[in-house]
Amino acid sequence: MPTRQSPHPIASNGARLRVLFAGICALILTVGLARFAYTPMLPVMHHEAGLTTLAAGWLATFNYAGYITGALIAAAVGNLRQKFVMYRIGLVLAVVTTAALGFTDNTAVWAVLRFVSGLSSTAGLLLASGLALNWLIRHGHRPELGLHFTGLGLGVVVSGLAVGAMMDRLGWAQQWVGLGLLGLVFFVPAWLWLPSPAASGPLGGAGAKTAVVPPPRRWMALFIAVYFCAGFGYVISATFIVAILDKLPALADKGGWVWVIVGLAAAPSSFVWDRLARSMGDLQALLLAFGLQTVSIILPAMTLNLPLNLLSAVLYGGTFVGIVSLTLTLIGRSFPDNPAKAMARLTLSYGVAQIVAPAMAGSIAAQTGSYRGALVITAVVMLAGMGLLLVMLRACIARCLLPQ
């Protein structure tokens, strides 16, 4: 694939690592703490704050509604400097909304806070990703985000370890405040080390345009449908895996540590999927990741066996980051002039799935007393996504993106 000629001198490897570290910290803060900490906090919220299963599903839905709202805003904004301002606002909102959850037990206020925290998560997942990728391209570095997306897995580890460390020492409210304070540790480098596009040199201009031809509309439409299925598969486990495994006798009141296992599997996975994509192709790697994640979803629905359920957590952690990383990197390379906008457009379908799925799962669990039905439905949706990927692989519109 042809690439742009960088309008800037090739930046040092140290500068590259600082930019990527800023992105990692942004992901840990806005996704790992502001968004993912809700998962290991669910059991204590149930036991101490009186949060019902149905309300838990709706709070997750509000969070993902905030995320899709942020994606809509990001898709509507084409100016990179404006995206940078939005990125910094998102960092502030992530800290504030996380800590604020501990100052109220009103479900309606929780819903508002979860919505805003979802809004802030686009700062790390979309804006930081796009800004970092744009910086890498413009400064002559390989346009890959594998290192950046380790922040997703590390965010899971950080939130899981933090909740596990506070579980027997603090009440639910103090834990949320503690998570907000912990977020300040990641706020500082995320704020300081991701450079403003204004400070990175001129934007746009005929000489800065890329020679990359955007993919056809049909390819994009298929990919949007595929990513909807990925969002459905991701969000059910992301929201409920701790609550599901916490009910296993061997993991009673220890389900939060499963979240750490998920994170440990997720942290290095983006590197693995980057290498697999180089050797076998992006879409083939995505197909493999979808298949493994489908297995991770169906295992808890089929068995109470502890080793198999822990395997489910490892498979989930090892695939959900890979799916996001492969998808957003591929889209960013396909639209290098404004990758954040293209990522946001694709992510809207991912966000729609994240609104629908948690409410569905919470409703089914409330009626049946089990998450099994929701897991089965989710596995079917993931299989549909695999079918769409096969269509893309067999279509001539996908051939230009396969290894030659």
XYZ file of C-alpha atoms in Angstrom:
404
model
C 0.000 0.000 0.000
C 1.514 3.377 -0.933
C 2.200 5.751 1.905
C 2.638 9.482 2.244
C 5.967 11.192 2.179
C 6.345 12.617 5.672
C 6.387 16.447 5.733
C 8.457 16.306 8.939
C 11.894 14.892 9.718
C 11.742 11.358 11.064
C 11.251 11.715 14.812
C 13.487 9.900 17.261
C 12.457 6.589 18.718
C 12.275 8.299 22.117
C 9.710 10.767 20.801
C 7.728 7.892 19.302
C 7.715 6.039 22.612
C 6.587 9.156 24.510
C 3.650 9.623 22.143
C 2.688 5.959 22.412
C 3.068 6.009 26.206
C 0.742 9.007 26.358
C -1.781 7.016 24.355
C -1.364 4.006 26.637
C -2.004 6.184 29.705
C -5.030 7.727 28.004
C -6.461 4.255 27.402
C -5.769 3.123 30.975
C -7.532 6.225 32.318
C -10.483 6.667 29.969
C -11.188 3.004 29.225
C -9.472 0.935 31.930
C -10.666 3.016 34.892
C -13.543 5.223 33.725
C -15.165 2.403 31.780
C -13.785 -1.044 32.636
C -13.625 -0.637 36.430
C -17.411 -0.967 36.435
C -17.023 -4.688 35.659
C -15.044 -5.761 38.779
C -17.085 -3.271 40.827
C -20.401 -4.933 39.902
C -20.403 -7.588 42.674
C -19.717 -5.050 45.447
C -22.276 -2.682 43.916
C -24.811 -5.504 44.033
C -24.014 -6.466 47.632
C -23.437 -3.069 49.263
C -25.171 -0.457 47.108
C -28.261 -2.500 46.252
C -27.708 -2.326 42.494
C -30.081 -4.753 40.767
C -29.131 -6.927 37.804
C -31.552 -5.050 35.567
C -30.217 -1.661 36.684
C -26.657 -2.899 36.139
C -27.501 -3.686 32.531
C -29.070 -0.271 32.018
C -26.093 1.533 33.571
C -23.865 -0.294 31.111
C -26.201 0.759 28.323
C -25.965 4.415 29.386
C -22.186 4.102 29.387
C -22.153 2.760 25.862
C -24.699 5.385 24.790
C -22.170 7.955 25.968
C -19.488 6.185 23.984
C -21.512 6.209 20.769
C -22.360 9.883 21.346
C -18.654 10.601 21.618
C -18.037 8.621 18.439
C -20.705 10.662 16.634
C -19.064 13.886 17.766
C -15.626 12.617 16.733
C -16.986 11.585 13.322
C -18.462 15.051 12.785
C -15.218 16.872 13.594
C -12.583 16.828 10.888
C -10.095 19.307 12.339
C -7.259 17.593 14.207
C -6.666 20.539 16.522
C -10.316 20.439 17.614
C -9.968 16.693 18.184
C -6.963 17.392 20.395
C -9.023 19.791 22.543
C -11.769 17.150 22.774
C -9.136 14.597 23.782
C -8.006 16.706 26.735
C -11.591 17.408 27.822
C -12.165 13.644 27.796
C -9.207 13.087 30.122
C -10.684 15.503 32.676
C -14.163 13.972 32.438
C -12.762 10.469 32.958
C -11.218 11.400 36.312
C -14.209 13.411 37.532
C -16.954 10.937 36.600
C -15.096 7.958 38.069
C -14.593 9.594 41.462
C -18.099 11.114 41.470
C -19.748 7.672 41.420
C -18.733 7.338 45.063
C -20.596 10.467 46.152
C -24.141 9.276 45.436
C -26.312 6.176 45.576
C -28.960 7.597 43.243
C -29.400 5.337 40.220
C -30.430 8.232 37.967
C -27.272 10.161 38.853
C -25.214 7.016 38.311
C -26.767 6.761 34.849
C -25.736 10.327 34.000
C -22.207 9.748 35.288
C -21.871 6.490 33.359
C -23.071 8.256 30.217
C -20.450 10.983 30.600
C -17.716 8.463 31.407
C -18.667 6.627 28.213
C -18.356 9.926 26.376
C -14.877 10.372 27.837
C -13.742 6.906 26.739
C -13.649 8.057 23.121
C -10.720 10.276 24.147
C -8.506 7.229 24.575
C -9.997 4.726 22.177
C -10.684 6.975 19.187
C -9.079 10.396 19.571
C -5.759 9.306 21.079
C -5.570 6.415 18.602
C -6.185 8.683 15.632
C -3.884 11.443 16.850
C -1.095 8.965 17.603
C -1.473 7.211 14.243
C -1.461 10.544 12.432
C 1.706 11.556 14.307
C 3.413 8.257 13.440
C 2.579 8.604 9.743
C 3.681 12.238 9.575
C 6.968 11.545 11.333
C 8.031 8.583 9.231
C 7.241 5.708 11.601
C 5.450 2.445 10.824
C 1.674 3.098 11.121
C 0.933 0.372 13.674
C -0.856 0.770 16.991
C -0.012 -2.536 18.645
C 1.968 -0.864 21.435
C -0.704 1.817 21.866
C -3.460 -0.750 22.330
C -1.598 -2.522 25.127
C -3.253 0.245 27.148
C -6.550 -1.625 26.869
C -5.166 -4.760 28.471
C -3.141 -2.807 31.008
C -6.282 -0.830 31.847
C -8.070 -4.066 32.642
C -5.151 -5.172 34.842
C -4.965 -1.824 36.639
C -8.702 -1.665 37.330
C -8.814 -5.302 38.439
C -5.810 -4.999 40.754
C -7.066 -1.715 42.193
C -10.510 -3.098 42.974
C -9.005 -6.311 44.339
C -6.668 -4.354 46.620
C -9.483 -2.165 47.975
C -12.173 -4.845 48.203
C -11.603 -5.900 51.822
C -10.520 -2.470 53.049
C -12.971 0.068 51.654
C -16.675 0.302 50.952
C -18.026 0.631 47.437
C -18.169 4.454 47.591
C -14.588 4.834 48.804
C -13.446 2.437 46.093
C -14.876 4.659 43.362
C -13.168 7.716 44.852
C -9.924 5.757 45.054
C -10.227 4.773 41.397
C -10.696 8.424 40.463
C -7.584 9.434 42.402
C -5.631 6.608 40.779
C -6.675 8.025 37.433
C -4.620 11.156 38.123
C -1.452 9.051 37.844
C -2.273 8.363 34.194
C -3.837 11.755 33.529
C -0.517 13.617 33.758
C 1.480 11.791 31.027
C -1.626 11.475 28.855
C -2.037 15.260 29.049
C 1.628 16.231 28.635
C 3.142 13.761 26.167
C 0.640 13.586 23.320
C 1.649 16.640 21.264
C -0.869 19.054 19.847
C -1.206 18.792 16.059
C -0.485 22.545 16.009
C 2.906 21.804 17.578
C 3.574 18.920 15.217
C 3.780 21.015 12.061
C 1.398 22.003 9.281
C -1.761 20.039 8.734
C -3.199 19.183 5.367
C -2.101 20.894 2.227
C -1.578 19.320 -1.116
C 1.903 18.186 -0.271
C 0.754 16.330 2.822
C -1.957 14.280 1.163
C -1.574 10.532 0.970
C -1.593 8.431 -2.169
C -3.741 5.786 -0.475
C -7.040 5.162 -2.273
C -9.898 4.736 0.252
C -11.643 1.343 0.137
C -14.949 0.951 -1.746
C -18.234 1.741 -0.020
C -19.345 -1.891 -0.098
C -16.187 -2.946 1.728
C -16.834 -0.280 4.356
C -20.491 -1.336 4.714
C -19.504 -4.962 5.275
C -16.841 -3.943 7.771
C -19.346 -1.804 9.670
C -21.631 -4.847 9.996
C -18.696 -7.011 11.101
C -17.721 -4.489 13.763
C -21.301 -4.391 15.042
C -21.023 -8.130 15.709
C -17.657 -7.567 17.393
C -19.184 -4.921 19.649
C -21.967 -7.296 20.651
C -19.480 -10.026 21.514
C -17.145 -7.698 23.352
C -19.643 -5.942 25.571
C -21.420 -8.929 27.107
C -18.203 -10.363 28.511
C -16.794 -6.924 29.334
C -19.859 -6.098 31.414
C -20.823 -9.400 32.983
C -17.865 -11.807 32.975
C -16.955 -11.054 36.599
C -20.561 -11.373 37.769
C -20.894 -14.649 35.829
C -17.726 -16.259 37.180
C -18.254 -14.839 40.671
C -21.165 -17.298 40.967
C -18.894 -20.322 40.525
C -18.323 -21.951 43.944
C -14.542 -21.898 43.553
C -14.592 -18.182 42.676
C -17.209 -16.963 45.145
C -16.363 -13.346 46.032
C -13.153 -13.665 44.005
C -14.563 -12.986 40.559
C -12.783 -9.641 40.435
C -9.472 -11.431 40.085
C -10.779 -12.983 36.866
C -10.717 -9.452 35.485
C -6.984 -9.352 36.185
C -6.578 -12.600 34.224
C -8.468 -11.008 31.332
C -6.140 -8.012 31.441
C -2.963 -10.087 31.632
C -4.082 -11.976 28.541
C -5.075 -8.747 26.796
C -1.954 -6.660 27.485
C 0.447 -8.420 25.071
C -2.226 -9.571 22.642
C -2.072 -6.560 20.335
C 1.571 -7.409 19.555
C 0.598 -10.997 18.776
C -2.241 -9.957 16.486
C -0.026 -7.392 14.735
C 2.453 -10.163 13.898
C -0.298 -12.552 12.816
C -1.808 -9.885 10.572
C 1.573 -9.293 8.927
C 1.998 -12.985 8.148
C -1.561 -14.083 7.306
C -3.413 -10.866 6.435
C -5.618 -8.499 8.414
C -8.963 -10.086 7.588
C -7.706 -13.627 8.168
C -6.357 -12.575 11.561
C -9.708 -10.963 12.375
C -11.510 -14.165 11.414
C -9.291 -16.167 13.776
C -9.849 -13.658 16.591
C -13.622 -13.819 16.075
C -13.540 -17.620 16.256
C -11.548 -17.702 19.485
C -13.739 -15.045 21.086
C -16.852 -17.019 20.153
C -15.393 -19.984 22.040
C -14.721 -17.723 25.038
C -18.362 -16.603 25.039
C -19.969 -20.023 24.734
C -17.842 -21.823 27.373
C -19.496 -20.198 30.455
C -22.906 -20.960 28.953
C -22.100 -24.649 28.521
C -20.162 -25.611 31.647
C -19.415 -24.747 35.274
C -15.975 -26.354 34.999
C -13.466 -23.980 36.616
C -10.491 -24.538 34.262
C -12.697 -24.114 31.194
C -14.189 -20.907 32.582
C -10.725 -19.545 33.306
C -9.766 -20.518 29.750
C -12.774 -18.485 28.636
C -11.383 -15.436 30.454
C -7.951 -15.904 28.849
C -9.426 -16.309 25.360
C -11.616 -13.258 25.816
C -8.726 -11.120 27.034
C -6.503 -12.370 24.248
C -8.984 -11.521 21.492
C -11.055 -8.429 22.273
C -8.055 -6.082 22.174
C -6.816 -7.796 19.031
C -10.134 -7.240 17.264
C -10.131 -3.551 18.180
C -6.450 -3.084 17.324
C -6.652 -4.893 13.979
C -9.822 -3.069 12.988
C -8.789 0.453 13.933
C -5.265 0.062 12.555
C -6.613 -1.235 9.233
C -9.126 1.597 9.018
C -6.510 4.168 10.039
C -4.135 2.988 7.312
C -6.981 3.099 4.799
C -7.833 6.728 5.705
C -4.458 8.185 6.818
C -5.321 11.866 6.248
C -7.861 11.830 9.093
C -7.794 8.396 10.751
C -9.727 9.479 13.861
C -12.739 10.481 11.767
C -12.737 7.196 9.840
C -12.322 5.222 13.068
C -15.247 7.080 14.597
C -17.510 6.313 11.642
C -16.790 2.611 11.912
C -17.065 2.661 15.688
C -20.658 3.898 15.572
C -21.799 0.367 14.749
C -19.654 -0.992 17.586
C -21.326 1.511 19.899
C -24.861 0.623 18.770
C -24.168 -3.002 19.683
C -22.920 -1.881 23.081
C -26.192 -0.068 23.729
C -28.423 -2.967 22.709
C -26.518 -5.914 24.165
C -26.172 -5.020 27.889
C -29.835 -4.084 28.223
C -30.779 -7.351 26.528
C -28.456 -9.384 28.756
C -29.626 -7.676 31.943
C -33.271 -8.242 31.011
C -32.724 -11.932 30.199
C -30.723 -12.472 33.396
C -33.398 -10.738 35.486
C -36.134 -12.955 34.007
C -34.261 -16.272 33.998
C -31.774 -15.839 36.835
C -28.965 -16.773 34.442
C -26.765 -15.166 31.809
C -26.796 -18.349 29.695
C -29.425 -17.168 27.204
C -27.597 -13.903 26.595
C -24.310 -15.741 26.057
C -25.866 -18.088 23.495
C -27.397 -15.173 21.567
C -24.059 -13.371 21.650
C -22.234 -16.416 20.280
C -24.710 -16.567 17.377
C -24.079 -12.883 16.610
C -20.321 -13.513 16.583
C -20.813 -16.415 14.170
C -22.743 -14.053 11.904
C -19.775 -11.683 12.021
C -17.483 -14.530 10.972
C -19.781 -15.190 8.034
C -19.512 -11.564 6.946
C -15.726 -11.714 7.210
C -15.754 -14.762 4.943
C -17.804 -12.782 2.434
C -15.196 -10.019 2.568
C -12.370 -12.502 2.104
C -14.013 -14.024 -0.957
C -15.043 -10.746 -2.548
C -12.857 -8.948 -5.039
C -13.281 -5.750 -3.019
C -11.169 -7.292 -0.230
C -8.335 -8.577 -2.445
C -6.478 -5.263 -2.506
C -5.943 -5.549 1.258
C -4.655 -9.125 1.276
C -0.951 -10.036 1.180
C 0.376 -10.112 -2.361
